[in-house]
PDB file of C-alpha atoms in Angstrom:
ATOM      1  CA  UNK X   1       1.901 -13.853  -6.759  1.00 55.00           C
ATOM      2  CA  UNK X   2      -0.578 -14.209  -9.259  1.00 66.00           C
ATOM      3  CA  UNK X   3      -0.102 -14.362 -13.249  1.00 73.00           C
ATOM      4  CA  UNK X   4      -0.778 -10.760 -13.934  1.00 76.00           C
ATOM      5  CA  UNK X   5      -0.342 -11.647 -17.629  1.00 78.00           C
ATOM      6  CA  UNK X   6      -4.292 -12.837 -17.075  1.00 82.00           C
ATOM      7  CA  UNK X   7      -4.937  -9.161 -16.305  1.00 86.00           C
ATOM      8  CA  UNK X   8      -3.528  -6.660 -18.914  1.00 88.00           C
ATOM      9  CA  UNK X   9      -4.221  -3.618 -16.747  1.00 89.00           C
ATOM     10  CA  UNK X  10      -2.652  -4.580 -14.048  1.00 89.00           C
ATOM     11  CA  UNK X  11       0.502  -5.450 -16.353  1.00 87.00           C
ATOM     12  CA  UNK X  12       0.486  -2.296 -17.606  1.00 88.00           C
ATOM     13  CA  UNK X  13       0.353  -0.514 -14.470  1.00 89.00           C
ATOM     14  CA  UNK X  14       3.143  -2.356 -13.037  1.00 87.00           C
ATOM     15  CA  UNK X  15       5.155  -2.057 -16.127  1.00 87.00           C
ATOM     16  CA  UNK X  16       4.101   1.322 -16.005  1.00 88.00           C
ATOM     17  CA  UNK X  17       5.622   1.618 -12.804  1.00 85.00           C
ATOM     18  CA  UNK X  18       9.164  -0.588 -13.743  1.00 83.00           C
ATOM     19  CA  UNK X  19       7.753  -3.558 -13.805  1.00 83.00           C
ATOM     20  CA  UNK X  20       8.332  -6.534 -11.174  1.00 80.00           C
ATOM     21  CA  UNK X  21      11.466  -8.475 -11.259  1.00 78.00           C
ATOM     22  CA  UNK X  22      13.488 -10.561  -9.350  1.00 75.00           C
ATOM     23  CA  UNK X  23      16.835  -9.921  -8.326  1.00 70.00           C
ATOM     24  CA  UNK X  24      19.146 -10.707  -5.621  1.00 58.00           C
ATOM     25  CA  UNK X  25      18.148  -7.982  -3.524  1.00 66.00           C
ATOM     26  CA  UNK X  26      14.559  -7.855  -3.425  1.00 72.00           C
ATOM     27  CA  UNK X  27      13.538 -11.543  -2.342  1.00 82.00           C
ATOM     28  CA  UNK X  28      12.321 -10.921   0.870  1.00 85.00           C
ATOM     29  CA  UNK X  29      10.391  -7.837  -0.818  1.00 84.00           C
ATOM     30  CA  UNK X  30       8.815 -10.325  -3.460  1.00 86.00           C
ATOM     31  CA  UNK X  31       7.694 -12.689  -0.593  1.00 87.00           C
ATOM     32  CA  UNK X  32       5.641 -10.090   1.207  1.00 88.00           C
ATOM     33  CA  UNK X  33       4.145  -8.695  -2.277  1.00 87.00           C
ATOM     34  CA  UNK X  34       3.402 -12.242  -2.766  1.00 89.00           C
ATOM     35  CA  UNK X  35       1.901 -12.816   0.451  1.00 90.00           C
ATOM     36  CA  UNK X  36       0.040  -9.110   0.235  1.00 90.00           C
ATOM     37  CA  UNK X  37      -1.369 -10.705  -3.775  1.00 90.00           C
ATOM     38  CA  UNK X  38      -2.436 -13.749  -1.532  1.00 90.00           C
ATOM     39  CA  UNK X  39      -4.863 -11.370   1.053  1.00 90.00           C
ATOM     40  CA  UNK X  40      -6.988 -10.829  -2.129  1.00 90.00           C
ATOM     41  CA  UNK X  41      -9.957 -12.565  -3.768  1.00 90.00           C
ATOM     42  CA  UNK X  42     -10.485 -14.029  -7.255  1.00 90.00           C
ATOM     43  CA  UNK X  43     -13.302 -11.756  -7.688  1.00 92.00           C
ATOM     44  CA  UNK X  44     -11.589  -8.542  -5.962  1.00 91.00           C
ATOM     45  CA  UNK X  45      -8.475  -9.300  -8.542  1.00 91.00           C
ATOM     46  CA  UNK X  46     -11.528  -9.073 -11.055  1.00 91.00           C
ATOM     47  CA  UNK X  47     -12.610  -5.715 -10.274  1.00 92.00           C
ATOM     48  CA  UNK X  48      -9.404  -4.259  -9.808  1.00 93.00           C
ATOM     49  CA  UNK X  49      -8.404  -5.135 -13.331  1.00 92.00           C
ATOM     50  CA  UNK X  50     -11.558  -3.310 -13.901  1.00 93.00           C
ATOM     51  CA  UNK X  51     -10.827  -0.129 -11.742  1.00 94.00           C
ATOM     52  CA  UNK X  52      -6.856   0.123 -12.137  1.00 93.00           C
ATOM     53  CA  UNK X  53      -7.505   2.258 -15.870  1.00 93.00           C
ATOM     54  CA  UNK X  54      -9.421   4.874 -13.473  1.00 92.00           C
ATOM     55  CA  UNK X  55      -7.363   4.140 -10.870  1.00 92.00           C
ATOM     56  CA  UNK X  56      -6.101   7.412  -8.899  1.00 93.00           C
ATOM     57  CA  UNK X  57      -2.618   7.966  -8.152  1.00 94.00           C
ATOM     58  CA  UNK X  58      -2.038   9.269  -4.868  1.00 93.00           C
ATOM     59  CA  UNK X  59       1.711  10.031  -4.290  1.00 91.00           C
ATOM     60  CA  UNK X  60       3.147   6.659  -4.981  1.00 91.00           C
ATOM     61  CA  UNK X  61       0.289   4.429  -4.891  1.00 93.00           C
ATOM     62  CA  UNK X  62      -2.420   3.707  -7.045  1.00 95.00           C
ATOM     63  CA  UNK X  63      -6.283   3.743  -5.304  1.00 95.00           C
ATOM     64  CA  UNK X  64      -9.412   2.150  -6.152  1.00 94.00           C
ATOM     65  CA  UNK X  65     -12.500   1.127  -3.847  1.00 93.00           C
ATOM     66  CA  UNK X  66     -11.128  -2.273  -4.103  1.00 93.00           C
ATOM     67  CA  UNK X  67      -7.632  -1.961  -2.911  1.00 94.00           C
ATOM     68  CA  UNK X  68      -4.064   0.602  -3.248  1.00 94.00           C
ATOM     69  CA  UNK X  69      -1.516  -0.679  -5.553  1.00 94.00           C
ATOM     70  CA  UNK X  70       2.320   0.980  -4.947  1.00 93.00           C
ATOM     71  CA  UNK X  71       5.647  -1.033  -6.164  1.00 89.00           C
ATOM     72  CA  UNK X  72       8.836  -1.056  -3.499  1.00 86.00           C
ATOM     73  CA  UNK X  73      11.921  -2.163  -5.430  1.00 83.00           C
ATOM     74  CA  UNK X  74      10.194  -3.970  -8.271  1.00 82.00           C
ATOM     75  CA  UNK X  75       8.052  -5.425  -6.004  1.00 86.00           C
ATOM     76  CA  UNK X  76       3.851  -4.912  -7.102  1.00 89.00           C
ATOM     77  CA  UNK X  77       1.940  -4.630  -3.451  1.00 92.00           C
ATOM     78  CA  UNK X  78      -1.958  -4.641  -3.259  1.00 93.00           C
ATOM     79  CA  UNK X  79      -3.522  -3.880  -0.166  1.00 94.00           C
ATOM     80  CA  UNK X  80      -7.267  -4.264   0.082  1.00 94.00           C
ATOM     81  CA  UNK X  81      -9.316  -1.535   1.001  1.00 93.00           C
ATOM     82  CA  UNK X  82     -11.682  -4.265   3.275  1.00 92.00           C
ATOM     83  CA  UNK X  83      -7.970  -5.005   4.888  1.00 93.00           C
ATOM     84  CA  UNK X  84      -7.266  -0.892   5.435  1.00 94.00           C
ATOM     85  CA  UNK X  85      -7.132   0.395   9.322  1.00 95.00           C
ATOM     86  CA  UNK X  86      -5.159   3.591   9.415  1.00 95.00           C
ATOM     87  CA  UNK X  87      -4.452   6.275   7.096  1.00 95.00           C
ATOM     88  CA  UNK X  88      -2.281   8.603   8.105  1.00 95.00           C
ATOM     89  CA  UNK X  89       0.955  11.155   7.503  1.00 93.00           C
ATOM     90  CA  UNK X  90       4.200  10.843   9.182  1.00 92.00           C
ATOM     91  CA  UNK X  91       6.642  13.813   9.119  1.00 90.00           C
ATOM     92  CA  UNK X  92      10.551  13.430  10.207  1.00 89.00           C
ATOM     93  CA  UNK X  93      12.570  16.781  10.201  1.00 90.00           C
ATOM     94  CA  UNK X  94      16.025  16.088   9.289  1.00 93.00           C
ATOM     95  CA  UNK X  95      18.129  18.701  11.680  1.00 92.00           C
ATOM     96  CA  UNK X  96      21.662  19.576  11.456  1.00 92.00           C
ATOM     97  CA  UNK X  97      23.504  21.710  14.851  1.00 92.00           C
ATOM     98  CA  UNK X  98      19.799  21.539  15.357  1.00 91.00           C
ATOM     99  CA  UNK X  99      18.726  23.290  12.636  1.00 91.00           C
ATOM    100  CA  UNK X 100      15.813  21.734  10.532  1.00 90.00           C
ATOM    101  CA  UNK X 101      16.924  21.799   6.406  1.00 91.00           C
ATOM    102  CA  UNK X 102      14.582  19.099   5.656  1.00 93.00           C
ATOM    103  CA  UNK X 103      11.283  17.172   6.200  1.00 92.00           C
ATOM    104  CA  UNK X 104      10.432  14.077   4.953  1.00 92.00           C
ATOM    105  CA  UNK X 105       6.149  13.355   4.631  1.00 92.00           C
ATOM    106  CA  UNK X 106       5.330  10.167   4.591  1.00 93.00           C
ATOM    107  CA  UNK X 107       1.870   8.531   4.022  1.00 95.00           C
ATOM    108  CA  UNK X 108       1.278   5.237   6.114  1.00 95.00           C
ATOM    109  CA  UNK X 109      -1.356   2.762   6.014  1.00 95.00           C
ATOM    110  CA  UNK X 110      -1.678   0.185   8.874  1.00 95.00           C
ATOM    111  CA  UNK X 111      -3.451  -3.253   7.390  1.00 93.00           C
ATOM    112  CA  UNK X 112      -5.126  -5.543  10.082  1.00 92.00           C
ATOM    113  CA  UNK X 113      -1.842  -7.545  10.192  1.00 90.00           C
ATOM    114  CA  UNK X 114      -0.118  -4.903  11.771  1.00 91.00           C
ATOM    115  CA  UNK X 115       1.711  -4.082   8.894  1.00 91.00           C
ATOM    116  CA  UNK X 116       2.709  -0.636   8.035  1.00 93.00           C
ATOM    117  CA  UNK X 117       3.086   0.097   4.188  1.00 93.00           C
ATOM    118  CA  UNK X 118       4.902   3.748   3.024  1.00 93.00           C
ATOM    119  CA  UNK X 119       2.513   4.717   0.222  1.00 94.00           C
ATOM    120  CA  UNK X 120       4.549   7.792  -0.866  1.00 91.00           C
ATOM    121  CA  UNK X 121       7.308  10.278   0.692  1.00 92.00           C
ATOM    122  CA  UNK X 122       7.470  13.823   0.031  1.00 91.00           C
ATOM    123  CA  UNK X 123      10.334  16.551   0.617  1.00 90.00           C
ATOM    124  CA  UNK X 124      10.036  19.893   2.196  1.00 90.00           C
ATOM    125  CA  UNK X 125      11.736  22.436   3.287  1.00 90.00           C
ATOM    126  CA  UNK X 126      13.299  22.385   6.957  1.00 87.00           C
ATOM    127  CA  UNK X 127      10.949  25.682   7.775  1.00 89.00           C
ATOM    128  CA  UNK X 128       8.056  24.322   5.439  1.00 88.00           C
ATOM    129  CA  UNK X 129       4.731  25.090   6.339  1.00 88.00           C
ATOM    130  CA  UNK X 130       3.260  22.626   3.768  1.00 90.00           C
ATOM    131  CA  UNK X 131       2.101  19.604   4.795  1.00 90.00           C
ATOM    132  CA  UNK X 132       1.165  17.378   1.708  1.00 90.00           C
ATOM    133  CA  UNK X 133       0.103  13.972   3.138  1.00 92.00           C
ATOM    134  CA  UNK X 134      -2.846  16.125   4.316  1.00 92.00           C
ATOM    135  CA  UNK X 135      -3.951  16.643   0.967  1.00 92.00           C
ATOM    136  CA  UNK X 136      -3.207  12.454  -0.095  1.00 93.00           C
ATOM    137  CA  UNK X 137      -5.488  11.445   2.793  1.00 94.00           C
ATOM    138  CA  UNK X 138      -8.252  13.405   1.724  1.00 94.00           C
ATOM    139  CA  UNK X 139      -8.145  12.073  -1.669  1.00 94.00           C
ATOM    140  CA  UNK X 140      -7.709   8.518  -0.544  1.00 93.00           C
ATOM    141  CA  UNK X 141     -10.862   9.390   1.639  1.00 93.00           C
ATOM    142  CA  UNK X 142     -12.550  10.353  -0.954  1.00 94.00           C
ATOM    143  CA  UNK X 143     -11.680   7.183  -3.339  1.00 93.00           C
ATOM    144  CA  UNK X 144     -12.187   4.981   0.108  1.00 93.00           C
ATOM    145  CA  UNK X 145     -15.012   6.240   2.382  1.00 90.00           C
ATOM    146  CA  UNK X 146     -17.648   5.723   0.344  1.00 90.00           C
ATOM    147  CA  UNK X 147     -17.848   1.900   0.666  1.00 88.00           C
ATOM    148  CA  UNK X 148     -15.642   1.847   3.532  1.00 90.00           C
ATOM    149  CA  UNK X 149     -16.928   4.597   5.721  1.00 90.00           C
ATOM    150  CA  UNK X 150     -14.702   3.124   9.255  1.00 90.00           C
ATOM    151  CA  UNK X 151     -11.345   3.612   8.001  1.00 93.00           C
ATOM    152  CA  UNK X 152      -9.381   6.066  10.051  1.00 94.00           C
ATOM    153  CA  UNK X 153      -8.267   8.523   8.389  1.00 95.00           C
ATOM    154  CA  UNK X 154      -5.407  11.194  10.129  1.00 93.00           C
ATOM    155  CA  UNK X 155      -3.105  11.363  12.532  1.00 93.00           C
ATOM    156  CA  UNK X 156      -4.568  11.956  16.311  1.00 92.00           C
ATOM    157  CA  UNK X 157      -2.493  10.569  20.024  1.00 93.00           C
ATOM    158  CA  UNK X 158      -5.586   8.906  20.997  1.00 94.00           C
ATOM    159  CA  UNK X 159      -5.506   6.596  17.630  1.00 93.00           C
ATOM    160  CA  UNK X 160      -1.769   6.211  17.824  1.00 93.00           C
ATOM    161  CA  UNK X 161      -2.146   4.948  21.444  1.00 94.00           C
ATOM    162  CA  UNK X 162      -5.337   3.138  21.064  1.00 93.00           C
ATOM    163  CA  UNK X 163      -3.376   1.488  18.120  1.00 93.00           C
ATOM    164  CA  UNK X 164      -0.429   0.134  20.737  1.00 94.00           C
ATOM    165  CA  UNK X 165      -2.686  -0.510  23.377  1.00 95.00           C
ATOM    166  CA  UNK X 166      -5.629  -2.676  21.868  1.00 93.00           C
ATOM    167  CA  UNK X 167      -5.046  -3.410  18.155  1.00 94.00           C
ATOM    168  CA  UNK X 168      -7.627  -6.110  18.112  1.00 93.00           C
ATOM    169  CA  UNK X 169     -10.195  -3.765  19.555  1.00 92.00           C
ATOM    170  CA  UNK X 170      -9.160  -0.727  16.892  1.00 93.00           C
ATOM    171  CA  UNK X 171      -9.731  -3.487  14.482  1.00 92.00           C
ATOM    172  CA  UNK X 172     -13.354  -4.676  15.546  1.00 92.00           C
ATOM    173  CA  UNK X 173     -14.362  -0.866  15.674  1.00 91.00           C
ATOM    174  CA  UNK X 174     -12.775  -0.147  12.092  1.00 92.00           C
ATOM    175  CA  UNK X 175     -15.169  -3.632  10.905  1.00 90.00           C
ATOM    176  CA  UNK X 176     -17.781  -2.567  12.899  1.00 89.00           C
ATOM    177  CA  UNK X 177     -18.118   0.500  11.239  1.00 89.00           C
ATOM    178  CA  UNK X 178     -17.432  -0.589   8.153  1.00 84.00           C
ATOM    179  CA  UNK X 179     -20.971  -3.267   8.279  1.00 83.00           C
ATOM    180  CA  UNK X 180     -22.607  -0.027   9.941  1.00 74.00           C
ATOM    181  CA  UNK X 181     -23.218  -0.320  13.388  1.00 64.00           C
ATOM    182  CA  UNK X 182     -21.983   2.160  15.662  1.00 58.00           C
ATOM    183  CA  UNK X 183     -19.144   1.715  18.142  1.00 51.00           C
TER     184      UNK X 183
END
């Protein structure tokens, strides 16, 4: 990981946020946030430290047009924006004798390394109408889109399928898009 103490706003925000530490049972956590700090460049670490003051927090990460910031366990993840595929929410309804008393809203992002990353969880009601990743995804589009207009933003079957099917080609459309030309 990099020496955030270079970068006082990005210390704050992660002390901000509990700060990063290492214990016992987060070292396989620290080596992904370490390998996530490793995706970015000198000069997008620049204008983060720039951007994270104005940053906006979106559930349980932290958005700029460079990249999201979120902590997991004292763990400081950056994802950059240029590395962003899929936005979308995830609900699981917790049933019991198949009755639904909870749901649990989750707001993924899919980076082109296949990973998945849980940007924030909400709780509902089992009979909840709400639906408040809806409401995170536009605001990330919002932050996003502008310089990163091929981002997929949402939930559809097609995406989810075209996701399993042909990652590499969901990827060359999202880049595609992203420099412009049309898929």
């Amino acid at each position: 990981m990099i020496d955030l103490s270079n970068y006082p706003n990005l210390t704050n925000l992660a002390n901000s946020l509990g700060g990063v530490r290492k214990a016992a049972l987060n070292k396989k956590l620290l080596e992904r946030s370490e390998e996530s700090w490793r995706t970015i460049t000198q000069e997008e670490v620049v204008s983060l430290e720039q951007q994270v003051p104005y940053a906006k927090k979106i559930m349980n990460a932290y958005v700029t047009p460079t990249a999201i910031l979120y902590m997991n366990n004292h763990a400081l993840f950056v994802i950059p924006t240029r590395n962003l595929i899929w936005v979308y929410g995830s609900v699981t309804t917790m049933r019991m004798n198949f009755i639904p008393y909870s749901k649990q809203h989750s707001l993924l992002a899919l980076s082109r390394d296949g990973e998945y990353h849980n940007l924030g969880l909400a709780t509902t009601g089992g009979f909840s109408k709400k639906r408040p990743c809806d409401a995170a995804i536009t605001e990330l589009q919002q932050v996003i889109a502008p310089s990163k207009p091929g981002i997929i933003f949402g939930y559809s079957d097609q995406v989810a399928n075209a996701v399993k099917s042909n990652f590499a080609g969901v990827v060359q459309s999202v880049d595609a898009r992203n420099n412009g030309q049309m898929m």
